[in-house]
XYZ file of C-alpha atoms in Angstrom:
729
model
C -71.248 87.035 -53.793
C -68.824 87.065 -50.952
C -68.724 83.546 -49.549
C -68.838 85.114 -46.138
C -71.821 87.151 -47.123
C -73.867 84.262 -48.326
C -72.047 81.252 -46.926
C -71.651 83.805 -44.362
C -68.780 83.673 -42.105
C -69.822 87.285 -41.753
C -73.058 86.240 -40.207
C -71.164 84.975 -37.205
C -70.826 86.345 -33.768
C -68.460 88.737 -32.147
C -68.182 86.501 -29.122
C -68.407 88.052 -25.714
C -65.230 86.779 -24.101
C -63.937 87.895 -20.756
C -60.250 87.290 -20.249
C -59.684 89.596 -17.310
C -58.256 87.553 -14.475
C -59.359 89.884 -11.718
C -62.135 90.265 -10.824
C -63.668 86.991 -12.000
C -67.082 87.237 -13.647
C -69.815 85.287 -11.848
C -70.867 82.169 -13.734
C -73.760 82.492 -16.149
C -77.072 81.087 -14.926
C -77.859 77.602 -16.243
C -79.859 77.439 -19.437
C -83.532 76.670 -18.905
C -84.886 73.445 -20.442
C -86.133 74.098 -23.959
C -88.840 72.490 -26.089
C -87.318 70.026 -28.558
C -88.219 69.282 -32.172
C -89.998 65.906 -32.494
C -88.183 64.318 -29.569
C -84.715 65.219 -30.905
C -82.042 67.295 -29.190
C -82.753 70.305 -31.404
C -84.488 73.187 -29.614
C -87.730 74.247 -31.281
C -86.552 77.852 -31.040
C -83.932 77.387 -33.787
C -86.704 76.883 -36.358
C -87.772 80.488 -35.806
C -84.161 81.667 -36.117
C -83.513 79.777 -39.371
C -86.740 81.060 -40.976
C -85.858 84.552 -39.801
C -82.429 84.316 -41.440
C -83.849 83.028 -44.738
C -86.330 85.907 -44.931
C -83.754 88.507 -43.895
C -81.219 87.357 -46.496
C -83.965 87.277 -49.140
C -84.804 90.827 -48.102
C -81.232 92.126 -48.227
C -79.956 90.480 -51.389
C -83.249 90.941 -53.223
C -83.187 94.681 -52.578
C -79.504 94.970 -53.392
C -79.823 93.078 -56.693
C -81.880 95.857 -58.328
C -80.222 98.775 -56.559
C -77.758 99.824 -59.282
C -80.395 99.872 -62.026
C -82.712 101.814 -59.713
C -80.072 104.513 -59.415
C -79.456 104.494 -63.171
C -82.976 104.317 -64.584
C -85.244 105.692 -61.859
C -83.111 108.353 -60.186
C -81.328 109.016 -63.521
C -77.864 109.138 -61.986
C -74.924 108.437 -64.270
C -73.053 105.142 -64.087
C -70.211 106.485 -61.927
C -72.555 108.005 -59.339
C -74.709 104.853 -59.303
C -71.617 102.724 -58.727
C -70.304 105.025 -55.987
C -73.540 105.095 -53.980
C -73.957 101.322 -54.371
C -70.508 100.707 -52.889
C -70.953 103.372 -50.216
C -74.059 101.463 -49.087
C -72.199 98.134 -49.210
C -69.342 99.590 -47.198
C -71.709 100.922 -44.547
C -73.286 97.454 -44.264
C -69.864 96.118 -43.198
C -69.030 98.896 -40.771
C -72.276 98.673 -38.787
C -71.730 95.081 -37.528
C -69.087 96.506 -35.208
C -71.782 98.743 -33.710
C -74.306 95.910 -33.536
C -71.862 93.641 -31.732
C -70.996 96.368 -29.224
C -74.682 97.033 -28.494
C -75.451 93.331 -28.072
C -72.424 92.410 -25.977
C -72.240 95.479 -23.787
C -75.805 96.762 -23.415
C -78.964 95.110 -24.768
C -78.038 91.484 -25.355
C -78.509 89.629 -28.632
C -82.293 89.186 -28.506
C -83.212 92.814 -27.913
C -80.568 94.002 -30.384
C -82.078 91.807 -33.111
C -85.615 92.992 -32.345
C -84.839 96.714 -32.156
C -82.527 96.837 -35.173
C -84.969 94.705 -37.200
C -87.560 97.421 -36.607
C -85.048 99.928 -37.972
C -84.456 97.535 -40.890
C -88.198 97.355 -41.700
C -88.530 101.136 -41.474
C -85.666 101.473 -43.950
C -87.411 99.142 -46.397
C -90.666 101.099 -46.104
C -88.936 104.417 -46.763
C -86.925 102.884 -49.633
C -90.102 101.512 -51.260
C -91.872 104.867 -50.928
C -88.894 106.492 -52.634
C -89.508 104.231 -55.649
C -93.086 105.451 -56.229
C -93.121 107.849 -59.231
C -96.278 109.567 -57.965
C -94.674 110.496 -54.641
C -92.856 113.781 -55.156
C -90.099 114.602 -57.594
C -86.431 113.801 -58.061
C -85.296 115.434 -54.816
C -87.924 113.610 -52.723
C -87.036 110.267 -54.309
C -83.333 110.836 -53.693
C -83.777 111.848 -50.043
C -86.102 108.936 -49.298
C -83.731 106.505 -51.003
C -80.660 107.658 -49.097
C -82.475 107.701 -45.744
C -83.944 104.258 -46.420
C -80.579 102.794 -47.418
C -78.911 104.239 -44.316
C -81.500 102.595 -42.058
C -81.214 99.294 -43.954
C -77.428 99.365 -43.563
C -77.788 99.960 -39.831
C -80.366 97.181 -39.545
C -78.700 94.469 -41.612
C -75.235 95.227 -40.278
C -76.419 95.539 -36.696
C -78.114 92.143 -36.573
C -75.425 90.417 -38.680
C -73.140 89.454 -35.748
C -76.053 88.489 -33.494
C -78.375 86.065 -35.284
C -76.043 83.092 -35.829
C -74.549 83.431 -32.352
C -78.012 83.693 -30.797
C -78.907 80.403 -32.485
C -75.821 78.801 -30.974
C -76.916 80.035 -27.539
C -80.046 77.860 -27.756
C -78.077 74.611 -27.468
C -76.849 72.979 -24.294
C -73.142 72.185 -24.078
C -73.767 68.450 -24.264
C -75.447 68.881 -27.688
C -72.391 70.184 -29.549
C -72.945 67.859 -32.519
C -76.496 69.106 -33.024
C -75.239 72.676 -32.797
C -72.739 71.969 -35.591
C -75.515 70.662 -37.832
C -77.633 73.687 -36.983
C -74.972 75.994 -38.384
C -74.945 74.007 -41.627
C -78.705 74.452 -41.927
C -78.318 78.113 -40.977
C -75.891 78.806 -43.820
C -78.017 76.784 -46.213
C -80.876 79.161 -45.370
C -78.593 82.102 -46.134
C -77.669 80.731 -49.550
C -81.246 79.774 -50.351
C -82.486 83.267 -49.497
C -79.840 85.019 -51.563
C -80.151 82.637 -54.525
C -83.942 82.848 -54.782
C -84.165 86.599 -54.210
C -81.435 87.444 -56.723
C -83.436 85.576 -59.346
C -86.940 86.799 -58.418
C -86.597 90.513 -57.632
C -85.157 91.455 -61.063
C -88.233 89.792 -62.567
C -90.502 91.853 -60.313
C -88.650 94.950 -61.498
C -88.460 94.267 -65.226
C -91.431 92.023 -66.038
C -94.030 94.011 -64.074
C -95.001 97.535 -65.131
C -95.990 100.218 -62.605
C -96.999 103.698 -63.720
C -95.770 102.962 -67.247
C -92.235 101.899 -66.277
C -90.257 99.224 -64.422
C -91.817 98.448 -61.058
C -89.072 99.330 -58.586
C -91.612 99.917 -55.831
C -92.653 96.250 -56.078
C -89.031 95.059 -56.346
C -88.248 96.889 -53.083
C -91.623 96.232 -51.458
C -91.470 92.425 -51.634
C -88.064 92.259 -49.865
C -89.491 94.705 -47.328
C -92.429 92.364 -46.754
C -90.010 89.455 -46.258
C -88.216 91.484 -43.599
C -91.532 92.074 -41.815
C -92.128 88.302 -41.903
C -88.595 87.745 -40.582
C -89.258 90.058 -37.636
C -92.671 88.545 -36.845
C -91.363 84.965 -37.008
C -88.403 85.813 -34.773
C -90.651 87.547 -32.224
C -93.046 84.565 -32.182
C -90.344 82.422 -30.633
C -89.610 84.898 -27.849
C -90.850 82.724 -24.981
C -88.836 79.712 -26.179
C -85.453 81.449 -26.475
C -82.585 81.166 -24.080
C -81.470 84.789 -23.674
C -78.019 85.069 -22.102
C -77.252 88.502 -20.637
C -74.594 90.838 -22.131
C -71.098 89.778 -21.066
C -68.817 92.463 -22.458
C -67.245 92.939 -25.859
C -63.800 91.470 -26.584
C -63.300 93.833 -29.541
C -63.521 96.786 -27.169
C -61.096 95.122 -24.749
C -58.546 94.544 -27.502
C -58.791 98.142 -28.722
C -58.378 99.463 -25.191
C -55.348 97.232 -24.650
C -53.693 98.427 -27.866
C -54.472 102.072 -27.111
C -53.081 101.793 -23.590
C -49.886 100.168 -24.886
C -49.346 102.947 -27.444
C -50.117 105.779 -25.039
C -48.027 104.228 -22.260
C -45.076 103.790 -24.635
C -45.413 107.417 -25.707
C -45.438 108.617 -22.096
C -42.345 106.551 -21.272
C -40.222 107.425 -24.292
C -37.308 108.629 -22.192
C -34.010 106.908 -22.896
C -33.572 106.144 -19.182
C -36.523 103.755 -19.173
C -35.607 100.189 -20.202
C -36.958 99.033 -23.525
C -39.410 96.153 -23.713
C -39.313 93.202 -26.074
C -42.591 94.040 -27.847
C -44.519 97.293 -28.060
C -47.628 95.580 -26.636
C -45.664 94.758 -23.472
C -46.259 98.386 -22.479
C -49.838 97.367 -21.615
C -48.627 95.036 -18.844
C -49.275 97.644 -16.119
C -53.039 97.377 -16.673
C -53.894 94.219 -18.628
C -53.234 90.524 -17.876
C -50.375 88.716 -19.559
C -52.659 86.256 -21.354
C -54.608 89.039 -23.043
C -51.376 90.707 -24.184
C -50.083 87.433 -25.604
C -53.349 86.892 -27.476
C -53.284 90.397 -28.909
C -49.699 89.842 -30.082
C -50.826 86.736 -31.963
C -53.760 88.701 -33.342
C -51.560 91.472 -34.753
C -49.572 88.919 -36.780
C -52.795 87.922 -38.562
C -54.019 91.495 -38.949
C -50.767 92.376 -40.691
C -51.671 89.829 -43.390
C -55.109 91.485 -43.680
C -53.625 94.749 -44.990
C -53.684 93.733 -48.706
C -57.092 92.015 -48.544
C -59.412 94.997 -49.293
C -58.205 95.069 -52.903
C -59.691 91.627 -53.485
C -63.091 92.715 -52.168
C -62.912 95.797 -54.376
C -63.025 93.488 -57.391
C -65.415 90.883 -56.015
C -68.175 93.300 -55.021
C -68.394 94.918 -58.462
C -70.650 92.100 -59.646
C -73.645 94.114 -58.460
C -72.459 97.411 -59.948
C -70.042 97.554 -62.898
C -70.772 94.057 -64.161
C -74.516 94.650 -63.943
C -74.102 97.888 -65.909
C -72.090 95.958 -68.490
C -74.948 93.445 -68.790
C -77.364 96.254 -69.718
C -75.413 96.785 -72.950
C -75.625 93.129 -73.987
C -78.262 90.996 -75.702
C -80.094 89.212 -72.914
C -82.151 86.899 -75.096
C -80.820 83.364 -74.577
C -83.413 81.839 -76.891
C -85.110 79.746 -74.204
C -85.164 82.562 -71.619
C -84.804 86.343 -71.535
C -82.598 87.484 -68.654
C -82.792 90.786 -66.836
C -79.320 92.385 -66.531
C -79.397 92.223 -62.733
C -80.332 88.528 -62.857
C -76.806 87.581 -63.937
C -75.788 88.027 -60.296
C -77.590 84.767 -59.518
C -74.650 82.953 -61.113
C -72.465 83.784 -58.119
C -74.412 82.040 -55.329
C -75.267 79.210 -57.723
C -71.628 78.625 -58.680
C -70.515 78.925 -55.045
C -72.748 75.992 -54.124
C -71.180 74.008 -56.983
C -67.569 75.072 -56.511
C -67.203 74.543 -52.736
C -67.671 70.745 -52.881
C -65.869 70.604 -56.252
C -62.762 72.265 -54.833
C -62.843 70.434 -51.489
C -63.546 66.952 -52.808
C -61.854 66.992 -56.216
C -59.427 69.797 -57.055
C -57.600 70.122 -53.728
C -57.282 66.335 -53.414
C -55.857 66.018 -56.923
C -53.326 68.749 -56.189
C -52.377 67.006 -52.955
C -51.884 63.675 -54.754
C -49.519 65.406 -57.178
C -47.267 66.150 -54.228
C -47.837 69.924 -54.315
C -47.961 71.722 -50.975
C -51.026 73.870 -51.646
C -51.027 75.838 -48.395
C -53.764 78.222 -47.321
C -51.752 81.324 -48.223
C -51.005 79.872 -51.670
C -54.697 79.204 -52.208
C -55.453 82.832 -51.359
C -52.775 84.065 -53.773
C -54.194 81.874 -56.552
C -57.638 83.260 -55.726
C -56.299 86.787 -56.255
C -54.817 85.777 -59.626
C -58.154 84.275 -60.712
C -59.888 87.537 -59.800
C -57.318 89.423 -61.917
C -58.118 87.125 -64.842
C -61.862 87.652 -64.306
C -61.450 91.410 -64.678
C -59.188 90.965 -67.691
C -61.978 88.933 -69.304
C -64.502 91.626 -68.296
C -62.274 94.236 -69.976
C -62.126 92.150 -73.171
C -65.922 91.834 -73.190
C -66.248 95.600 -72.636
C -63.923 96.346 -75.563
C -65.976 94.085 -77.814
C -69.211 95.786 -76.712
C -67.715 99.182 -77.535
C -66.675 97.981 -80.990
C -70.269 97.020 -81.728
C -71.728 100.244 -80.310
C -72.326 103.306 -82.520
C -69.572 105.903 -82.609
C -69.880 108.981 -80.446
C -69.416 112.499 -81.905
C -66.542 114.450 -80.422
C -66.148 118.186 -79.876
C -67.214 120.242 -82.900
C -68.796 117.187 -84.529
C -72.384 116.168 -85.259
C -73.985 113.095 -86.806
C -76.770 113.637 -89.341
C -79.092 111.243 -91.139
C -81.413 112.322 -93.955
C -84.798 110.610 -94.232
C -86.622 110.998 -97.542
C -90.397 110.787 -97.025
C -91.216 111.918 -100.560
C -92.470 109.551 -103.258
C -89.269 109.495 -105.302
C -85.489 109.814 -105.079
C -84.065 113.120 -103.884
C -80.614 114.672 -104.149
C -79.353 116.422 -101.020
C -76.332 118.742 -100.899
C -75.046 120.121 -97.587
C -73.308 123.491 -97.918
C -71.212 125.620 -95.608
C -71.563 129.396 -95.455
C -68.960 129.704 -98.207
C -71.152 127.529 -100.455
C -68.598 124.717 -100.678
C -70.193 121.283 -100.570
C -69.710 119.148 -97.485
C -71.873 116.246 -98.594
C -73.695 115.278 -101.784
C -75.998 112.298 -101.565
C -78.893 110.803 -103.501
C -81.466 109.301 -101.172
C -84.190 106.947 -102.268
C -87.755 107.246 -101.071
C -88.161 105.586 -97.670
C -84.658 104.175 -97.892
C -84.452 100.964 -95.877
C -81.022 101.514 -94.339
C -80.456 105.207 -93.603
C -77.129 106.031 -92.033
C -75.536 108.867 -90.104
C -72.916 111.092 -91.713
C -70.325 112.938 -89.622
C -70.159 116.705 -90.089
C -67.417 118.933 -88.694
C -68.236 122.305 -87.172
C -66.104 125.419 -86.931
C -67.729 126.428 -83.643
C -69.857 124.749 -80.985
C -73.000 125.599 -82.954
C -73.278 126.301 -86.660
C -75.837 126.874 -89.424
C -75.807 124.548 -92.423
C -77.413 125.236 -95.783
C -79.157 122.403 -97.586
C -79.856 122.223 -101.329
C -82.728 119.825 -102.028
C -83.331 118.733 -105.628
C -86.483 116.731 -106.392
C -87.641 116.232 -109.997
C -87.736 119.781 -111.367
C -87.876 121.398 -107.938
C -84.813 122.982 -106.331
C -85.078 124.299 -102.782
C -82.531 125.898 -100.426
C -83.096 125.700 -96.681
C -81.089 126.381 -93.522
C -80.861 124.541 -90.186
C -78.809 125.072 -87.017
C -76.956 122.288 -85.159
C -74.930 122.016 -81.951
C -71.826 119.943 -81.380
C -71.828 116.379 -80.007
C -75.422 115.655 -81.030
C -77.336 113.457 -83.460
C -79.878 114.896 -85.881
C -82.427 113.582 -88.349
C -83.419 115.713 -91.349
C -86.908 114.810 -92.581
C -87.629 115.792 -96.197
C -91.223 115.607 -97.325
C -93.293 116.399 -100.359
C -95.736 119.223 -99.716
C -98.070 119.538 -102.694
C -96.043 121.070 -105.502
C -93.160 121.863 -103.217
C -90.810 120.146 -100.814
C -89.910 121.092 -97.250
C -87.584 119.850 -94.535
C -87.618 119.511 -90.765
C -84.580 119.023 -88.493
C -85.142 116.912 -85.364
C -82.644 116.358 -82.591
C -82.220 112.692 -81.705
C -81.279 111.198 -78.331
C -78.872 113.202 -76.206
C -76.519 110.245 -76.184
C -76.404 107.395 -78.632
C -77.170 104.851 -75.932
C -80.327 103.674 -74.222
C -78.523 102.055 -71.267
C -79.708 98.699 -72.533
C -83.380 99.681 -72.648
C -85.657 99.721 -75.711
C -86.789 103.188 -76.829
C -89.306 104.281 -79.484
C -90.623 107.508 -80.956
C -93.099 108.323 -83.733
C -93.408 110.786 -86.608
C -96.974 111.365 -87.818
C -97.289 112.324 -91.505
C -101.114 112.220 -91.413
C -103.296 115.330 -91.413
C -104.852 114.419 -88.080
C -103.608 113.642 -84.565
C -102.882 109.996 -83.764
C -103.114 108.225 -80.398
C -100.885 105.130 -80.204
C -101.357 102.592 -77.378
C -98.415 100.250 -76.758
C -99.641 98.848 -73.457
C -102.342 99.385 -70.875
C -100.366 102.175 -69.199
C -98.335 103.601 -72.107
C -99.666 105.637 -75.020
C -98.367 108.313 -77.400
C -100.236 111.353 -78.702
C -98.543 112.529 -81.883
C -99.610 115.774 -83.535
C -100.755 116.073 -87.132
C -98.622 117.022 -90.140
C -95.238 115.634 -89.124
C -95.613 115.866 -85.395
C -92.729 114.170 -83.582
C -93.078 112.399 -80.219
C -90.381 112.136 -77.566
C -88.501 108.908 -76.971
C -90.209 106.536 -74.532
C -88.833 103.409 -72.916
C -90.848 100.256 -73.705
C -90.599 96.563 -72.983
C -88.531 94.440 -75.309
C -90.652 92.076 -77.413
C -92.942 91.616 -80.432
C -95.521 94.290 -81.247
C -97.521 92.812 -84.162
C -100.731 94.830 -83.724
C -100.404 98.165 -81.907
C -103.754 99.896 -81.535
C -103.940 103.414 -83.011
C -106.825 105.817 -83.460
C -107.565 109.186 -84.926
C -110.661 111.289 -84.447
C -112.582 109.314 -87.047
C -111.015 105.826 -87.338
C -109.162 103.025 -85.559
C -106.325 101.009 -87.081
C -103.385 98.771 -86.105
C -99.671 99.037 -86.848
C -97.154 96.202 -86.959
C -93.993 97.413 -85.186
C -92.296 94.008 -85.315
C -89.636 92.934 -82.796
C -88.183 95.650 -80.577
C -84.781 94.497 -79.298
C -82.650 95.325 -76.252
C -80.585 98.489 -76.445
C -82.178 99.791 -79.640
C -83.896 103.117 -80.280
C -86.508 103.001 -83.029
C -88.127 105.710 -85.139
C -91.528 104.898 -86.657
C -92.887 107.128 -89.431
C -96.653 106.713 -89.795
C -97.630 107.054 -93.458
C -100.730 106.512 -95.594
C -99.754 105.345 -99.051
C -102.218 104.680 -101.846
C -100.962 101.139 -102.417
C -100.375 99.872 -98.858
C -102.597 102.072 -96.713
C -101.643 103.046 -93.171
C -98.294 101.644 -92.078
C -95.220 102.438 -89.947
C -91.793 102.879 -91.551
C -89.305 101.442 -89.026
C -85.809 102.880 -88.614
C -83.276 101.823 -85.949
C -81.681 105.084 -84.789
C -79.552 103.028 -82.395
C -78.797 99.415 -83.331
C -79.764 96.649 -80.924
C -77.274 95.027 -78.553
C -75.535 92.275 -80.487
C -73.188 90.681 -77.973
C -74.853 87.911 -75.960
C -74.964 88.206 -72.185
C -73.690 84.614 -72.096
C -70.196 86.053 -72.679
C -70.257 87.172 -69.037
C -70.287 83.553 -67.872
C -66.447 83.115 -67.969
C -65.815 86.154 -65.799
C -68.447 85.052 -63.274
C -66.954 81.540 -63.177
C -63.450 82.921 -62.621
C -64.420 85.398 -59.907
C -66.518 82.787 -58.066
C -63.639 80.305 -58.150
C -61.440 83.123 -56.827
C -63.913 83.760 -54.034
C -64.024 80.117 -52.979
C -60.219 79.877 -52.883
C -59.665 83.243 -51.226
C -62.591 83.814 -48.915
C -63.202 80.343 -47.504
C -59.489 79.615 -47.132
C -58.645 83.056 -45.770
C -60.889 83.045 -42.749
C -60.208 79.370 -42.052
C -56.457 80.095 -42.046
C -56.923 83.156 -39.851
C -58.907 81.232 -37.274
C -56.303 78.466 -37.196
C -53.565 80.986 -36.418
C -55.250 83.113 -33.759
C -56.025 82.330 -30.112
C -59.584 81.242 -29.372
C -60.299 84.425 -27.472
C -59.498 86.502 -30.572
C -61.878 84.837 -33.065
C -64.504 87.540 -32.825
C -61.897 90.275 -33.265
C -60.741 88.544 -36.437
C -64.359 88.485 -37.595
C -64.612 92.235 -37.063
C -61.336 92.832 -38.922
C -62.465 90.602 -41.806
C -65.663 92.628 -42.182
C -63.673 95.847 -42.135
C -61.529 94.642 -45.062
C -64.739 94.197 -47.084
C -65.874 97.698 -46.110
C -62.541 99.238 -47.133
C -62.648 97.336 -50.442
C -65.969 98.957 -51.293
C -64.542 102.365 -50.452
C -61.727 101.721 -52.962
C -64.317 101.157 -55.721
C -66.138 104.327 -54.687
C -62.953 106.402 -54.956
C -61.912 104.937 -58.316
C -65.402 105.355 -59.803
C -65.569 109.003 -58.777
C -62.061 110.182 -59.532
C -60.359 107.919 -62.085
C -62.100 109.340 -65.167
C -61.235 106.181 -67.119
C -63.383 104.475 -69.727
C -64.889 101.271 -68.418
C -62.542 98.744 -70.025
C -59.516 100.713 -68.802
C -60.971 100.783 -65.282
C -61.321 96.995 -65.357
C -57.669 96.706 -66.420
C -56.670 99.122 -63.643
C -58.361 96.976 -60.985
C -56.826 93.822 -62.450
C -53.323 95.311 -62.379
C -53.753 96.728 -58.875
C -54.805 93.339 -57.530
C -51.884 91.699 -59.324
C -49.475 94.065 -57.549
C -51.247 93.444 -54.238
C -51.043 89.686 -54.883
C -47.270 89.998 -55.282
C -47.009 91.921 -52.017
C -49.257 89.405 -50.249
C -47.152 86.519 -51.581
C -43.984 88.091 -50.166
C -45.728 88.649 -46.821
C -46.982 85.058 -46.843
C -43.539 83.683 -47.730
C -42.056 85.359 -44.659
C -44.907 84.325 -42.390
C -44.160 81.517 -39.930
C -47.345 79.526 -39.193
C -48.246 78.891 -35.568
C -49.131 75.382 -34.492
C -52.488 74.935 -32.833
C -51.058 73.452 -29.643
C -48.794 76.499 -29.223
C -51.810 78.735 -28.791
C -53.415 76.810 -25.939
C -53.259 78.801 -22.781
C -55.051 79.581 -19.535
C -57.602 81.722 -21.333
C -58.905 78.682 -23.135
C -59.876 77.171 -19.816
C -61.515 80.265 -18.428
C -64.298 80.475 -20.971
C -65.715 77.000 -21.611
C -69.287 78.258 -22.082
C -68.163 80.471 -24.950
C -65.637 78.132 -26.429
C -68.174 75.477 -27.308
C -70.169 77.837 -29.500
C -67.121 79.262 -31.141
C -65.457 75.975 -32.081
C -68.506 74.559 -33.763
C -69.341 77.817 -35.459
C -65.841 78.205 -36.837
C -65.781 74.674 -38.207
C -69.038 75.018 -40.069
C -68.286 78.447 -41.428
C -65.810 77.093 -43.887
C -67.137 73.600 -44.542
C -70.650 74.191 -45.746
């Protein structure tokens, strides 16, 4: 979690500030008296705004928590594509606040902007939920609906992001500045509560509830959509109580126009005869007031320090993508609770709430008592180093997971296991065309621990000859295989003879953390197997083989089965995360009907608890980097430029997500190497940032006081209190 996503400095306003000296803007009309809460100085209208923010943050983070697994399991995209689209969506969510601020400040005002874009937000949730219904169209329909829905959600959440907190500040009178400060604390508490609860609940709605025989993504998206409807209704209910200041112009647009005019004017006057000016922004003096130019100069010094920041966000925001995908390949059974892989993200907001007071009240004070000058820029650099360490730990965990995973066949290789379903031991010899033996093995009847043997091919596909020797019987048979696949050879006794059947196993020796099963029916009649109310298998007679199906992890002590003339139960035992099981249904004279259980793919062995260190490190990095970074920026920029800094800060997050998108699509690295790449890149960026910070000369607060500060008292009150509470939750 980005502290300024959930502690949300991002949720703040792009303040409408007018610094033009001529002509002067007429004063804003006085605020109308508002209904107070229980005789206090708190307007009743802020209750609607706080509830709205809680529901909206629940909606956004709840939907986003399950998004990567939706791409992977429902749309069946690969991990790189799932990661890329996830970060493209995240990036768009941080570009659209610029548009929302411009609409609110220059056209519609905050209230109408929130209402209209919330309707777009709700529409996006509806379309996204429809795209998660398996019965509604095919793969193309689901993909189109998902992308359209996500685009509308990004426009909605980003568009209202700069408006809601600022609109709450507008409800207070200037004389109630202290109450306004406390309101922002409650506001950000609502943000954290919404994100914390939703990140825990929506993965449960996805994984613990079954819809149409699979994970219920429609419900996991539908509930956040319903919360957004509630957010809109609650906000609209307070309409008559709100103070609705009119649009006053957008300072971000003014700054951009000033910079563009300075550049174009300098280009037009590049002749050597024209005297040079002290600073390139001085070329805007013909059109813009001196105070604005001075403020923009101060702003550019801060923006220069922002150049390395996107790399940090590139690492931080992978908690919902790469780290969630890593969690799918781990054992999520903690003994007292079974976690969903996307539930691990709840650690971030939880640890943020713990770490912010821990760092402010304990760690920073201890460092200060040791006589160490732990400046803001040094805190940010240490935060970058902690993020590097977090990804180094993630790489180590990934390497360990790979060591425990089954090997993958390379080009011109296949893996083969031989399963003996006869009543006695059988000798199997695998021959090439030239009759030289590749493998000679004696296999016991229903051997408990079958294993895969690697065979090398001369071409991409090849025929192998098998010599089967059973008692006095000797049979030769032939089967064809293709490279980079897994096969199971079933050998069975057929009266006075023996026969074999080659079956291709899973396309890839991974289940993406899910539990998969399939059945082989040795009976002389069809069998219907019911694993749950909405999942059943129909397996044909005489060694019919079912396809793999994804099932819930858990105990299956009595699975109901029936044939045309009888009902019976099978004990499948415990089905673990990440495993693929083969069950051979047999009817022996001694034990009757039973299922022989074979783990084609072993279960995940590494506990998901091993992700805790990397989450702790990256959250500590976030607290040191994110909170300190924006606080430092605000202390160094003129008051009139706070909203521009907010816009620039959001843009660094957007660019960071684009970096992940590019690396995921074009690096071609294995996952642990990609983690190391990000760690090393941030380490290099940290070095560059440290050099930039070493050469930076801090500006004292009193040096930034100027005429502009006196021209905008009605804005300044909101901004000061908002800035203070952003970083001291």
